[in-house]
mmCIF file of N, CA and C in Angstrom:
data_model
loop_
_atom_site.group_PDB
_atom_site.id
_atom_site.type_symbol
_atom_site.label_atom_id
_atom_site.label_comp_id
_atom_site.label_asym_id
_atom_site.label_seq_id
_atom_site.Cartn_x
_atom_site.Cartn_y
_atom_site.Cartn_z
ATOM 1 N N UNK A 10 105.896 107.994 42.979
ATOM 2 C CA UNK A 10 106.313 109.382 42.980
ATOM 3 C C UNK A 10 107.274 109.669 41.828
ATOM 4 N N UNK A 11 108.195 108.634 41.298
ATOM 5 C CA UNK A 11 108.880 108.789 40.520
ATOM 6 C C UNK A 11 108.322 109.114 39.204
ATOM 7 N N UNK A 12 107.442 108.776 39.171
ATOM 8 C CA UNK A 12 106.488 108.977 37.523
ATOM 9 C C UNK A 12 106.066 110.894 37.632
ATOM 10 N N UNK A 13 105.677 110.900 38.906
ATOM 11 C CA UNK A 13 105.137 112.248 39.145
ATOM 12 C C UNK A 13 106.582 113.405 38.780
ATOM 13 N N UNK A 14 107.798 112.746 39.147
ATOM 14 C CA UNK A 14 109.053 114.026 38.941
ATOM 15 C C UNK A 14 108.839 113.352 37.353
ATOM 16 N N UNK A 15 109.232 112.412 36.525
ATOM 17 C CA UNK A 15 109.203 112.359 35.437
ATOM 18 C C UNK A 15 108.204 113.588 34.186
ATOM 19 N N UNK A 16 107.365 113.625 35.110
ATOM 20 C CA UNK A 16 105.719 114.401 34.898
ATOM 21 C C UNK A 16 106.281 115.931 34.637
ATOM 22 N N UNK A 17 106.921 115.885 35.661
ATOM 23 C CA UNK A 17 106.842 117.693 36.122
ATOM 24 C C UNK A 17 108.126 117.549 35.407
ATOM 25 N N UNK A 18 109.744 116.829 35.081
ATOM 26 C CA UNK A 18 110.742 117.277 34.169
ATOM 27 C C UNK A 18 109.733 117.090 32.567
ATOM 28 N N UNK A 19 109.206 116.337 32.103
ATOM 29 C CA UNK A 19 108.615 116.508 30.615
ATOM 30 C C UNK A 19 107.591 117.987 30.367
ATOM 31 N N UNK A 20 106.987 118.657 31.722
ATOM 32 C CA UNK A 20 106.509 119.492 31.802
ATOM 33 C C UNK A 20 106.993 121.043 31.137
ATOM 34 N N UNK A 21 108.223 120.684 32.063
ATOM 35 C CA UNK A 21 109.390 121.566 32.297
ATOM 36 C C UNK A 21 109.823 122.277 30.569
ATOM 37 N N UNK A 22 110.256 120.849 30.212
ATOM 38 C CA UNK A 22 110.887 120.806 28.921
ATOM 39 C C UNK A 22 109.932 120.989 28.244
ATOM 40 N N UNK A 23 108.622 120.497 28.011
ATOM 41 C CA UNK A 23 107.184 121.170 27.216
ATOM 42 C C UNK A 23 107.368 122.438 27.081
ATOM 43 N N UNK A 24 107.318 123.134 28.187
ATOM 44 C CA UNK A 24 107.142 124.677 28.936
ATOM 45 C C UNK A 24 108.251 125.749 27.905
ATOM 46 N N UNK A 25 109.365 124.714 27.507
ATOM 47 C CA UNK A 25 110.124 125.686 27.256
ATOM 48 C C UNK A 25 110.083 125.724 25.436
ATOM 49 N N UNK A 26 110.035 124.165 24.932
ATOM 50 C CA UNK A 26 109.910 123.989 23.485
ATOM 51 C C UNK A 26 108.971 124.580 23.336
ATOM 52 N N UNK A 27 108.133 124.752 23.647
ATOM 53 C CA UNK A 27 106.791 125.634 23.281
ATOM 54 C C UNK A 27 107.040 126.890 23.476
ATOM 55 N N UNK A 28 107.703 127.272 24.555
ATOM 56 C CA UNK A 28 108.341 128.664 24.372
ATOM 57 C C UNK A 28 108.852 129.219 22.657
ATOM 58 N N UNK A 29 109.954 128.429 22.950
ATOM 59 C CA UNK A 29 110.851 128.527 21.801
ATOM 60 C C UNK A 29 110.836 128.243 20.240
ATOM 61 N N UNK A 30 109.977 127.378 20.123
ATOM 62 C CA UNK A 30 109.247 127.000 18.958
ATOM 63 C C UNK A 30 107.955 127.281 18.411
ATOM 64 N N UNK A 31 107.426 128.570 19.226
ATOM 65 C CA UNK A 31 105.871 128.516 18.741
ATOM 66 C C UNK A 31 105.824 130.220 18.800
ATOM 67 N N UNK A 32 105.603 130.215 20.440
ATOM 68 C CA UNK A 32 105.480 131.981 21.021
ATOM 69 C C UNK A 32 106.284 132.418 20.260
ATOM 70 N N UNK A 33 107.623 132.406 20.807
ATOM 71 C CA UNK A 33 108.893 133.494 20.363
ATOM 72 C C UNK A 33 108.545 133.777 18.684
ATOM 73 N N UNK A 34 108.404 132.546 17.986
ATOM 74 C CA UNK A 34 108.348 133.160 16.572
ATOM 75 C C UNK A 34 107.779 134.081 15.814
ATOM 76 N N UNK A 35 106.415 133.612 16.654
ATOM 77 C CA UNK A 35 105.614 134.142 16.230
ATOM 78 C C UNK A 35 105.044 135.383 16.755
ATOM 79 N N UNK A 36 105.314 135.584 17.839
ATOM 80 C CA UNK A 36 105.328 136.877 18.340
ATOM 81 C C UNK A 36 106.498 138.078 17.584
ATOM 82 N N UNK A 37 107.508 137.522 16.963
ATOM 83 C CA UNK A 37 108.604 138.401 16.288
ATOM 84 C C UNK A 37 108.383 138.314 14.796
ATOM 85 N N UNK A 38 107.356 137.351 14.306
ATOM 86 C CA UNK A 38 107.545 137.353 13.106
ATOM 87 C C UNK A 38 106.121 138.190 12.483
ATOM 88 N N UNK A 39 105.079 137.845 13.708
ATOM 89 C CA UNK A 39 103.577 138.291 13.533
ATOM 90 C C UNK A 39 102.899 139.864 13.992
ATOM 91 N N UNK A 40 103.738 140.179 14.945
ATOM 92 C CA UNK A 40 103.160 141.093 15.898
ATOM 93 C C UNK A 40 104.075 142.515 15.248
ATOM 94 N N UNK A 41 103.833 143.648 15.581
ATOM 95 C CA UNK A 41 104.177 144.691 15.291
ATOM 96 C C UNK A 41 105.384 144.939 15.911
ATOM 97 N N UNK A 42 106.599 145.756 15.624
ATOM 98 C CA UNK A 42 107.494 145.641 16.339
ATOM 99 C C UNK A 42 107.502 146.360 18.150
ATOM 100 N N UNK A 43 106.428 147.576 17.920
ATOM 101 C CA UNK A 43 106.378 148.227 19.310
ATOM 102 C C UNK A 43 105.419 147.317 20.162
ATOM 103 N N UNK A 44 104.712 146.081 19.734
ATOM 104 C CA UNK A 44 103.889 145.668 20.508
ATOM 105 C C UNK A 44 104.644 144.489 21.101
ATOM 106 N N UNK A 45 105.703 143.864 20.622
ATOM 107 C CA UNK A 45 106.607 142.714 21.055
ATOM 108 C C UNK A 45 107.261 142.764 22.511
ATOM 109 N N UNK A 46 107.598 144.040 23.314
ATOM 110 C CA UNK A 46 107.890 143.671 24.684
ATOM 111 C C UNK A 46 107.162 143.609 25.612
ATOM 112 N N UNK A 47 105.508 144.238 24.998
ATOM 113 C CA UNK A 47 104.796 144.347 26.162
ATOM 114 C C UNK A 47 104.508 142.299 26.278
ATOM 115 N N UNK A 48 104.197 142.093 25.226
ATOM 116 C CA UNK A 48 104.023 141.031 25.169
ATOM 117 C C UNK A 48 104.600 139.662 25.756
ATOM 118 N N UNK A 49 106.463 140.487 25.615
ATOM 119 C CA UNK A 49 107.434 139.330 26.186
ATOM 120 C C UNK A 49 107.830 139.378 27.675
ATOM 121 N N UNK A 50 107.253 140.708 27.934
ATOM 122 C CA UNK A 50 107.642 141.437 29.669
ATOM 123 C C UNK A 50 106.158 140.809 30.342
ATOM 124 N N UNK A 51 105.434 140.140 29.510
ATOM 125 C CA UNK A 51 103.943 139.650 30.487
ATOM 126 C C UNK A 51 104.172 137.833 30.226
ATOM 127 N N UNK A 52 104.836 137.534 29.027
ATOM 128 C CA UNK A 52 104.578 135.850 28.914
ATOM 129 C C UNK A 52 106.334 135.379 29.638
ATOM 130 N N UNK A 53 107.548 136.352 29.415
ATOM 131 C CA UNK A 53 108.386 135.062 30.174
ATOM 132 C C UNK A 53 108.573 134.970 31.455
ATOM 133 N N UNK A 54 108.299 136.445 32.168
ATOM 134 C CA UNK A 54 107.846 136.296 34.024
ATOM 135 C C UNK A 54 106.986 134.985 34.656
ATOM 136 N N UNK A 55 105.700 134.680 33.764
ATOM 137 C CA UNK A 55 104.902 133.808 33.842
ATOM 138 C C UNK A 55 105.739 132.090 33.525
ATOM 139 N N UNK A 56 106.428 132.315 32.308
ATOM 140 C CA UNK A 56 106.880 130.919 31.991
ATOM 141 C C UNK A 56 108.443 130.832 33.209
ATOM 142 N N UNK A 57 108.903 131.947 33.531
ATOM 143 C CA UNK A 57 109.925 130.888 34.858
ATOM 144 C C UNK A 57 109.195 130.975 36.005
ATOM 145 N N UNK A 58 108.059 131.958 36.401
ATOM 146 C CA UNK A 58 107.458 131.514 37.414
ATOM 147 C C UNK A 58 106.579 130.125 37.530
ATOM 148 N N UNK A 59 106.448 129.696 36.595
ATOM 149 C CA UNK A 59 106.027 128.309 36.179
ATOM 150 C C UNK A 59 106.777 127.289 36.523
ATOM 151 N N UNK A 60 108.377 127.322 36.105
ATOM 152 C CA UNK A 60 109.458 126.779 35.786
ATOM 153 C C UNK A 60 109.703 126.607 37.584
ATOM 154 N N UNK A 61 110.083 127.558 37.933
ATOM 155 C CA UNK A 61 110.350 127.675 39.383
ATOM 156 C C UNK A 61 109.547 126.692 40.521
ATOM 157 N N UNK A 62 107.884 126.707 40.258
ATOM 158 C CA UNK A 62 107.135 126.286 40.687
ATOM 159 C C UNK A 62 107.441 124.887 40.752
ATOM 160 N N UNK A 63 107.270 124.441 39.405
ATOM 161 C CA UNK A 63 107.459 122.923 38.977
ATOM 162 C C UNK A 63 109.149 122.577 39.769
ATOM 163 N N UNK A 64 110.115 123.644 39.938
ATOM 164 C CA UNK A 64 111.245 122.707 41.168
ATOM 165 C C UNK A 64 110.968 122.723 42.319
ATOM 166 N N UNK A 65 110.550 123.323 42.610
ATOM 167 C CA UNK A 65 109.454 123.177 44.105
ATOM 168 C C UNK A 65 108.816 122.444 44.497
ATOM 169 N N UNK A 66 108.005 122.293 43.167
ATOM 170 C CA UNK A 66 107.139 120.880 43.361
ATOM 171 C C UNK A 66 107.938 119.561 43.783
ATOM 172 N N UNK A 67 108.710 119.146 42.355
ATOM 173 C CA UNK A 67 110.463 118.402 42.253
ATOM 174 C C UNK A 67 110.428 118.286 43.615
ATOM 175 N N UNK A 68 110.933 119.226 43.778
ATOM 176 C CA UNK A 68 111.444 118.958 45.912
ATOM 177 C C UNK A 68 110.705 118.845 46.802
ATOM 178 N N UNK A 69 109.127 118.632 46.711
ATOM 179 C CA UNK A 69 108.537 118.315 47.865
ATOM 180 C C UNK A 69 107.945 116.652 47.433
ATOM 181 N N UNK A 70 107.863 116.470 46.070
ATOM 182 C CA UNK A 70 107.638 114.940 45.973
ATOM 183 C C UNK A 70 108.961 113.978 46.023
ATOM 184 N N UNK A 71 110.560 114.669 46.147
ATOM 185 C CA UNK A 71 111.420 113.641 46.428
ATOM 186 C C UNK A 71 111.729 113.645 47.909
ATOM 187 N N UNK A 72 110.939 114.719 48.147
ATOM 188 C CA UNK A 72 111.236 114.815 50.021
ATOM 189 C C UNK A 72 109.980 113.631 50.521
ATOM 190 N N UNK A 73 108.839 114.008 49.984
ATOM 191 C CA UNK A 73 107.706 112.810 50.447
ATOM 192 C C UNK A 73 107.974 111.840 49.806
ATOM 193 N N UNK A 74 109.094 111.341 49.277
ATOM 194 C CA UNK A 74 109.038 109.907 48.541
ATOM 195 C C UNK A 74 110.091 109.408 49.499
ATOM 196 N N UNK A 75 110.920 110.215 49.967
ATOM 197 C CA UNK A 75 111.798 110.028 50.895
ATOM 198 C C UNK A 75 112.965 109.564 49.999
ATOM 199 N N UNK A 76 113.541 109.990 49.159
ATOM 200 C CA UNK A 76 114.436 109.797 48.158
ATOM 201 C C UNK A 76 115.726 109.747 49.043
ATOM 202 N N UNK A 77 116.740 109.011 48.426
ATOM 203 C CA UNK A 77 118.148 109.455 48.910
ATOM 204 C C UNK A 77 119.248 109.769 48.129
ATOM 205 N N UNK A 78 118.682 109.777 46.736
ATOM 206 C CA UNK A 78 119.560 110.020 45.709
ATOM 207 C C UNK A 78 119.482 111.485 45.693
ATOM 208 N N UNK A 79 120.802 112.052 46.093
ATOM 209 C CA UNK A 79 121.130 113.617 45.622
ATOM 210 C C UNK A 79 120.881 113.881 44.567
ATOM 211 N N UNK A 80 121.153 112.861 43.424
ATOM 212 C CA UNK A 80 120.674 113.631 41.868
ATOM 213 C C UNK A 80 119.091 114.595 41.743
ATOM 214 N N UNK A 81 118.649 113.974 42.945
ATOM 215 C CA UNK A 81 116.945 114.031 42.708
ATOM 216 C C UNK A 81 117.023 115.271 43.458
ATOM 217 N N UNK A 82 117.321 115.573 44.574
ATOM 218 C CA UNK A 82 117.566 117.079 44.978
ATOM 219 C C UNK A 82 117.813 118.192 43.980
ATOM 220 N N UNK A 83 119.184 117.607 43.731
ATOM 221 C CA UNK A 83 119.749 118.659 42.693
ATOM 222 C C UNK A 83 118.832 118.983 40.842
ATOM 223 N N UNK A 84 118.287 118.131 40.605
ATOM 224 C CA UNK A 84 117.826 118.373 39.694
ATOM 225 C C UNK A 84 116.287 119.733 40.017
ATOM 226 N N UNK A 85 115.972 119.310 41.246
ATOM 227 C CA UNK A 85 114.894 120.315 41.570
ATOM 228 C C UNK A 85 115.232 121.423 42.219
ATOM 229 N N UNK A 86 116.651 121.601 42.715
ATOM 230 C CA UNK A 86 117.012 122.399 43.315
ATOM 231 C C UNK A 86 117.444 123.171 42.018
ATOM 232 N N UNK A 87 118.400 122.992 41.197
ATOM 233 C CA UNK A 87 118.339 123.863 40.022
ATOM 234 C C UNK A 87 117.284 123.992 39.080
ATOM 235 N N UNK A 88 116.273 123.611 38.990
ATOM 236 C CA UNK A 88 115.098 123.778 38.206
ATOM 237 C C UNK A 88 114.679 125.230 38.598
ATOM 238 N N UNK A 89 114.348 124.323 39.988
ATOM 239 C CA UNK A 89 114.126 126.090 40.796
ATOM 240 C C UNK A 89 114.725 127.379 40.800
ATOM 241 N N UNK A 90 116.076 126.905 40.665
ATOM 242 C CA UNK A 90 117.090 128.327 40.540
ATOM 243 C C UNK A 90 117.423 129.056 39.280
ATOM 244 N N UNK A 91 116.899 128.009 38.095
ATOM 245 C CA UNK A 91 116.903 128.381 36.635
ATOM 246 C C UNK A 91 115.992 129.402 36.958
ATOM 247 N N UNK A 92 114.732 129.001 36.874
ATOM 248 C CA UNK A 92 113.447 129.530 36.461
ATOM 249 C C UNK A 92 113.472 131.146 37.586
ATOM 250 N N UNK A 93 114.240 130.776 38.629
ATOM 251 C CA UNK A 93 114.295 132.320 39.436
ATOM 252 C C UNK A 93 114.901 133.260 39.051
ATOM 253 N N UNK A 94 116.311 132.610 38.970
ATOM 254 C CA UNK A 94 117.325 133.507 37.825
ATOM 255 C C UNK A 94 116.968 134.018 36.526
ATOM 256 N N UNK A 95 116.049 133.525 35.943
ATOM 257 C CA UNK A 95 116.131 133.933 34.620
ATOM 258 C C UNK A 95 114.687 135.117 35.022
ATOM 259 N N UNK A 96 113.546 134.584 35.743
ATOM 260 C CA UNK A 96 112.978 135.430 36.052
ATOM 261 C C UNK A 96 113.518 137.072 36.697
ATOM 262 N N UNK A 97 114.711 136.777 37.563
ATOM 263 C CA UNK A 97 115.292 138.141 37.563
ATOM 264 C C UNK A 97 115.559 138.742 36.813
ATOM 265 N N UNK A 98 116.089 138.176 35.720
ATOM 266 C CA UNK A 98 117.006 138.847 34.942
ATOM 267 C C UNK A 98 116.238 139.580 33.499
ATOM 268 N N UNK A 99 114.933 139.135 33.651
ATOM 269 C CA UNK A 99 113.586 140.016 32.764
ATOM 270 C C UNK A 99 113.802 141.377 33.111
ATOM 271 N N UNK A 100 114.223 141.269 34.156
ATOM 272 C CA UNK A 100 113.723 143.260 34.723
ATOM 273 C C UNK A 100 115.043 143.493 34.136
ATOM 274 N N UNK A 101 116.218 142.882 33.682
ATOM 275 C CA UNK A 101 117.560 143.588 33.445
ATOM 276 C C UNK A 101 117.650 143.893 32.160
ATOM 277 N N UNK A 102 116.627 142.921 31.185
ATOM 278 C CA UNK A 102 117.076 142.780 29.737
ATOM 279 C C UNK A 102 115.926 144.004 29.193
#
């Protein structure tokens, strides 16, 4: 199971360098300027609902592995709360 959270944190971190290094640029450097929020109000809802998912996941394979290390909670427990939070906070920005 441990390979499987390893899986889903390299995921995680994929999810976001690719965010940040590919989309974002190129969506600001390529795209027209009035066409850039429809664009960013449809891809980053999707990338923390992703994000969110994958701590969820986190927490049901250290619960079936039967883990006892809190680190392993907490790392999926805030994964999850990143990716929710930031998903709220789309509708604010």
């Amino acid at each position: 199971m441990l390979l499987a959270q390893v899986l889903i944190s390299g995921l995680v971190c994929g999810l976001i360098i690719f965010q940040s290094a590919f989309v974002a640029p190129t969506v600001f450097r390529d795209l027209p300027e009035e066409s850039r929020p429809v664009i960013l109000r449809s891809l980053f809802p999707k990338l923390f609902k992703s994000i969110s998912v994958a701590g969820i996941l986190f927490i049901l394979l250290a619960l079936l592995e039967g883990s006892n290390l809190i680190i392993v909670y907490c790392v999926g427990v805030f994964t999850f709360l990143a990716g929710l939070i930031c998903n709220l906070m789309v509708g604010a920005t």
